[in-house]
Short mmCIF file of C-alpha atoms and ligand atoms in Angstrom, two decimals:
data_model
loop_
_atom_site.label_atom_id
_atom_site.label_comp_id
_atom_site.label_asym_id
_atom_site.label_seq_id
_atom_site.Cartn_x
_atom_site.Cartn_y
_atom_site.Cartn_z
CA MET A 290 22.97 -31.53 -14.73
CA ASP A 291 23.68 -32.93 -10.77
CA ARG A 292 20.53 -33.80 -8.77
CA TYR A 293 21.07 -30.42 -6.98
CA GLU A 294 20.56 -28.33 -10.12
CA LEU A 295 18.32 -30.18 -11.79
CA ALA A 296 15.21 -30.28 -8.67
CA GLY A 297 16.21 -26.41 -8.75
CA GLU A 298 15.20 -26.21 -12.03
CA LEU A 299 12.56 -28.44 -12.18
CA ALA A 300 10.85 -26.83 -9.30
CA ARG A 301 10.94 -23.85 -11.13
CA GLU A 302 9.62 -25.17 -14.30
CA ALA A 303 7.19 -26.98 -12.80
CA GLY A 304 6.09 -24.50 -10.26
CA ARG A 305 5.59 -22.61 -13.67
CA LEU A 306 3.23 -25.39 -15.24
CA ALA A 307 1.42 -25.07 -11.99
CA HIS A 308 0.37 -21.49 -12.18
CA THR A 309 -1.09 -21.69 -15.38
CA ALA A 310 -4.23 -22.86 -13.84
CA PHE A 311 -3.91 -21.19 -10.53
CA GLY A 312 -7.11 -21.51 -9.10
CA THR A 313 -9.16 -23.52 -11.79
CA SER A 314 -7.61 -26.54 -12.58
CA ALA A 315 -10.68 -28.75 -11.94
CA THR A 316 -10.66 -30.72 -8.35
CA LYS A 317 -11.52 -34.11 -6.51
CA SER A 318 -11.45 -34.76 -3.05
CA LYS A 319 -9.34 -37.26 -1.94
CA GLY A 320 -10.97 -37.29 1.89
CA VAL A 321 -11.98 -34.68 4.50
CA HIS A 322 -10.43 -31.39 3.62
CA ASP A 323 -8.04 -33.18 1.09
CA VAL A 324 -8.50 -32.25 -2.46
CA VAL A 325 -6.33 -33.04 -5.61
CA THR A 326 -6.21 -31.32 -9.34
CA GLU A 327 -5.75 -32.31 -12.57
CA MET A 328 -2.53 -30.20 -12.25
CA ASP A 329 -1.20 -32.17 -9.39
CA ARG A 330 -1.45 -34.98 -11.88
CA ALA A 331 -0.21 -33.21 -14.66
CA VAL A 332 3.00 -31.55 -12.72
CA GLU A 333 3.85 -34.89 -11.16
CA ARG A 334 3.79 -36.20 -14.71
CA HIS A 335 6.60 -34.08 -15.75
CA ILE A 336 8.96 -34.35 -12.74
CA ARG A 337 8.78 -37.50 -12.86
CA SER A 338 10.18 -38.03 -16.40
CA ALA A 339 12.66 -35.78 -16.33
CA ILE A 340 14.25 -37.35 -13.34
CA ALA A 341 13.69 -40.70 -15.13
CA LYS A 342 14.92 -38.82 -18.17
CA ALA A 343 18.13 -38.02 -15.90
CA PHE A 344 18.71 -40.67 -13.44
CA PRO A 345 16.87 -43.52 -14.75
CA GLY A 346 18.14 -45.85 -11.91
CA ASP A 347 16.89 -43.17 -9.18
CA ALA A 348 13.53 -44.42 -7.58
CA ILE A 349 10.89 -41.63 -7.16
CA ILE A 350 7.90 -41.71 -4.65
CA GLY A 351 5.48 -38.98 -5.27
CA GLU A 352 2.19 -37.83 -3.60
CA GLU A 353 -0.12 -38.66 -6.41
CA GLU A 354 0.75 -41.69 -8.14
CA GLY A 355 2.80 -43.13 -4.99
CA GLY A 356 6.34 -45.21 -5.48
CA GLY A 357 8.82 -47.35 -4.30
CA ASP A 358 11.48 -46.72 -1.87
CA GLY A 359 15.88 -46.78 -2.37
CA HIS A 360 18.92 -46.34 -1.73
CA ARG A 361 18.78 -43.13 -4.13
CA LEU A 362 15.49 -41.68 -3.65
CA TRP A 363 12.98 -38.64 -4.65
CA LEU A 364 10.09 -37.60 -3.04
CA ILE A 365 7.86 -35.11 -4.80
CA ASP A 366 4.70 -32.90 -3.77
CA PRO A 367 3.54 -31.36 -7.09
CA ILE A 368 1.34 -29.08 -5.54
CA ASP A 369 1.93 -28.44 -1.74
CA GLY A 370 -0.97 -26.83 -0.11
CA THR A 371 -3.31 -27.73 -2.78
CA ALA A 372 -6.58 -26.81 -0.94
CA ASN A 373 -4.85 -23.39 -1.35
CA TYR A 374 -4.27 -23.94 -4.98
CA ALA A 375 -7.44 -25.02 -5.47
CA ARG A 376 -9.29 -22.06 -4.61
CA GLY A 377 -6.93 -19.38 -5.91
CA ILE A 378 -5.11 -19.11 -2.63
CA PRO A 379 -1.56 -17.72 -3.28
CA HIS A 380 0.75 -19.76 -1.32
CA TYR A 381 1.24 -23.52 -2.40
CA CYS A 382 4.29 -24.38 -3.51
CA VAL A 383 6.29 -27.21 -5.60
CA SER A 384 8.56 -29.10 -3.54
CA ILE A 385 11.41 -31.97 -4.56
CA GLY A 386 13.09 -33.21 -1.93
CA TYR A 387 16.23 -35.99 -2.58
CA LEU A 388 17.57 -38.94 -0.25
CA GLU A 389 21.01 -40.59 -0.33
CA ARG A 390 20.66 -44.26 1.65
CA GLY A 391 18.25 -42.42 3.49
CA VAL A 392 19.39 -39.22 4.28
CA PRO A 393 18.17 -35.72 3.31
CA THR A 394 20.88 -34.44 0.88
CA VAL A 395 18.98 -32.20 -1.98
CA GLY A 396 15.72 -29.75 -1.59
CA ALA A 397 14.32 -27.50 -3.94
CA ILE A 398 10.81 -25.41 -3.66
CA PHE A 399 9.60 -23.13 -5.99
CA ASP A 400 6.69 -20.64 -4.79
CA PRO A 401 5.32 -19.11 -8.27
CA SER A 402 3.01 -16.82 -6.33
CA HIS A 403 6.45 -15.16 -5.11
CA ASP A 404 8.92 -16.42 -7.85
CA GLY A 405 10.76 -17.53 -4.91
CA LEU A 406 13.29 -20.73 -5.59
CA TYR A 407 15.06 -22.02 -2.37
CA VAL A 408 17.48 -24.90 -2.68
CA ALA A 409 19.83 -26.67 -0.78
CA GLU A 410 22.31 -29.63 -0.48
CA ARG A 411 23.77 -30.99 2.43
CA GLY A 412 26.66 -29.07 3.45
CA ARG A 413 26.63 -26.67 0.66
CA GLY A 414 24.05 -24.20 2.73
CA ALA A 415 20.59 -23.03 1.97
CA PHE A 416 20.03 -20.36 -0.43
CA LEU A 417 16.82 -18.23 -1.77
CA ASN A 418 16.89 -16.72 -5.17
CA GLY A 419 20.83 -17.23 -4.70
CA ALA A 420 20.84 -15.42 -1.33
CA ARG A 421 22.09 -17.41 1.64
CA MET A 422 19.45 -18.54 4.37
CA ALA A 423 20.13 -18.32 7.78
CA VAL A 424 16.91 -19.46 10.77
CA SER A 425 16.26 -16.85 12.96
CA PRO A 426 18.42 -16.36 16.48
CA CYS A 427 15.29 -15.97 18.25
CA ASP A 428 15.99 -17.89 21.88
CA ASP A 429 12.78 -16.53 23.48
CA LEU A 430 9.45 -18.65 23.20
CA ALA A 431 7.88 -14.95 24.52
CA THR A 432 8.87 -13.57 20.81
CA ALA A 433 8.38 -16.58 18.90
CA THR A 434 6.19 -17.17 16.01
CA VAL A 435 5.54 -21.28 15.40
CA GLU A 436 3.15 -22.79 12.11
CA CYS A 437 1.38 -25.57 13.40
CA GLY A 438 0.69 -27.71 10.74
CA TRP A 439 -2.75 -29.27 10.17
CA SER A 440 -4.75 -32.16 8.73
CA THR A 441 -7.90 -34.71 9.41
CA ARG A 442 -4.89 -37.41 9.95
CA ARG A 443 -4.77 -37.01 13.29
CA PRO A 444 -7.87 -35.95 15.92
CA ALA A 445 -8.76 -32.19 16.11
CA ALA A 446 -8.25 -32.55 19.77
CA ASP A 447 -4.75 -33.25 19.61
CA TYR A 448 -4.35 -30.14 17.58
CA ILE A 449 -6.19 -28.28 19.53
CA ALA A 450 -3.76 -29.42 22.58
CA LEU A 451 -0.31 -28.82 20.25
CA VAL A 452 -1.95 -25.32 19.79
CA ASP A 453 -3.06 -24.45 23.51
CA ARG A 454 0.96 -25.80 25.15
CA VAL A 455 2.87 -23.84 22.40
CA LEU A 456 0.29 -20.45 23.33
CA ALA A 457 0.59 -21.82 26.83
CA ALA A 458 4.59 -21.58 26.40
CA GLY A 459 4.12 -17.71 24.97
CA GLY A 460 4.88 -18.56 21.19
CA ALA A 461 2.22 -17.10 18.58
CA ILE A 462 1.06 -19.69 15.98
CA ARG A 463 -0.02 -19.84 12.64
CA ARG A 464 -1.36 -22.70 10.13
CA VAL A 465 -1.45 -21.39 6.07
CA GLY A 466 -1.52 -24.68 5.12
CA SER A 467 1.62 -26.06 3.20
CA GLY A 468 4.29 -27.46 5.48
CA ALA A 469 7.14 -27.08 2.40
CA LEU A 470 6.81 -23.15 2.92
CA GLY A 471 6.30 -23.62 6.16
CA LEU A 472 9.83 -25.30 6.79
CA ALA A 473 11.09 -22.71 4.25
CA ASP A 474 9.52 -19.75 6.45
CA VAL A 475 11.94 -21.31 9.25
CA ALA A 476 15.15 -21.12 6.95
CA ALA A 477 14.43 -18.10 6.61
CA GLY A 478 14.34 -17.11 9.65
CA ARG A 479 10.77 -15.64 9.17
CA SER A 480 9.37 -17.99 11.75
CA GLU A 481 11.13 -19.78 15.02
CA GLY A 482 8.94 -23.29 14.38
CA TYR A 483 7.20 -25.46 11.86
CA ALA A 484 5.59 -28.66 14.53
CA GLU A 485 2.89 -30.97 12.74
CA LEU A 486 1.35 -34.27 14.43
CA HIS A 487 1.74 -36.25 11.33
CA ILE A 488 3.19 -35.16 7.64
CA ASN A 489 3.80 -37.13 4.24
CA ALA A 490 7.55 -37.85 3.68
CA TRP A 491 6.89 -35.83 0.24
CA ASP A 492 5.03 -32.54 1.77
CA CYS A 493 8.84 -32.32 4.28
CA ALA A 494 11.90 -33.76 2.73
CA ALA A 495 13.01 -30.85 0.85
CA GLY A 496 12.17 -28.47 3.45
CA ILE A 497 14.13 -30.48 5.98
CA VAL A 498 17.13 -30.40 4.13
CA LEU A 499 16.81 -26.53 3.82
CA VAL A 500 16.05 -25.94 7.10
CA ARG A 501 19.09 -27.88 8.13
CA GLU A 502 21.14 -26.46 6.07
CA ALA A 503 20.19 -23.00 6.95
CA GLY A 504 21.63 -23.39 10.68
CA GLY A 505 18.36 -25.15 12.04
CA PHE A 506 17.43 -28.14 13.59
CA THR A 507 14.59 -31.07 12.73
CA ASN A 508 13.83 -34.45 14.74
CA ASP A 509 14.71 -37.79 12.68
CA PHE A 510 11.92 -37.50 10.63
CA PHE A 511 13.36 -40.64 8.10
CA ALA A 512 13.46 -42.90 11.08
CA GLY A 513 11.22 -45.99 11.13
CA GLU A 514 8.50 -45.30 8.58
CA GLY A 515 8.84 -42.00 7.74
CA VAL A 516 9.46 -42.61 4.33
CA ALA A 517 6.41 -44.60 3.93
CA ARG A 518 3.92 -43.54 6.22
CA GLY A 519 5.33 -40.47 7.46
CA ASN A 520 5.67 -38.76 10.78
CA PRO A 521 5.38 -36.28 13.22
CA LEU A 522 7.84 -33.36 12.43
CA ILE A 523 9.59 -30.56 14.49
CA ALA A 524 11.64 -27.94 12.81
CA THR A 525 13.34 -24.79 14.60
CA ASN A 526 16.63 -22.99 15.16
CA ALA A 527 19.60 -23.79 18.08
CA ALA A 528 18.49 -21.69 20.41
CA LEU A 529 15.17 -22.71 20.80
CA CYS A 530 15.37 -26.80 20.02
CA ALA A 531 15.11 -28.16 23.42
CA LYS A 532 12.11 -26.39 24.86
CA LEU A 533 10.44 -26.11 21.50
CA ALA A 534 10.82 -30.05 21.21
CA ASP A 535 9.57 -30.30 24.84
CA VAL A 536 6.49 -28.30 24.11
CA VAL A 537 5.55 -29.69 21.05
CA GLY A 538 6.85 -33.42 22.38
CA ILE A 539 8.74 -34.72 19.05
CA PRO A 540 12.23 -35.05 20.02
CA ILE A 541 15.29 -33.79 18.60
CA PRO A 542 18.04 -35.92 18.58
CA GLY A 543 21.39 -34.22 20.11
C1 LIP B 35 -0.88 -30.06 2.79
C2 LIP B 35 0.84 -29.94 4.17
C3 LIP B 35 -0.07 -29.64 5.37
C4 LIP B 35 -0.80 -30.40 5.75
C5 LIP B 35 -2.02 -30.18 4.84
C6 LIP B 35 -1.72 -30.91 3.71
P1 LIP B 35 -0.86 -31.05 0.29
O1 LIP B 35 -0.14 -31.12 1.87
O2 LIP B 35 1.77 -29.11 3.28
O3 LIP B 35 1.49 -29.20 5.52
O4 LIP B 35 -1.04 -29.39 7.01
O5 LIP B 35 -2.90 -31.46 5.16
O6 LIP B 35 -1.67 -32.21 3.96
O7 LIP B 35 -1.96 -32.03 0.15
O8 LIP B 35 -1.54 -29.64 0.19
O9 LIP B 35 0.20 -31.66 -0.58
#
């Protein structure tokens, strides 16, 4: 099994494991509006041991147990949208990304609440349950929907200013609590953009591959200390690329 096949199979398997304790897993606080459940830890252990067995030399960084960088690097978020998961809100997923020498190469996201498996590999396209995905063709911000991710990692005033700029440009906004599913929505053409002032690498690695393979664009998220410390993130389609990057204030190369 290659890394693309493993990522897809493992995301589905891990997602089904997570769903067994949906809304009931014991929860602890990691900080302000930041929680972890027992199932986050169990699912991460499950994914780590499967990857280590299949590709023993690969490096792994996970949200709960951390890890070190490497030429072949897996970035895993056992439950993305943990706040939703803990509250019984059916909007969370398992996200497994893989970087080859710093280049986002494989992405797999499984949404257990909707039995949705999103997979992509660099140069091979992006798929939802086997059907090819494409970003929205919308070229007018006045009819666009942009998800604006929020966390306490950046000041509330900065978030309000971001939302204000998108609204002032005519866009509709949403915030649903999972960066990975927000990127999957862009890749599937269900929304026109995703922006967050700071997000971690494990939240978005898989989604970045999905968006790019569905014909969309993102910023150079993994530049600098993206892997270790996270970065701002923007993802959108070709038509809105320059406009939305300008409105959001996160440049997209090219
Ligand atoms: C979540 C991200 C989301 C962000 C949340 C949180 P988690 O990840 O997916 O984009 O806005 O604050 O970081 O903690 O549920 O894995």
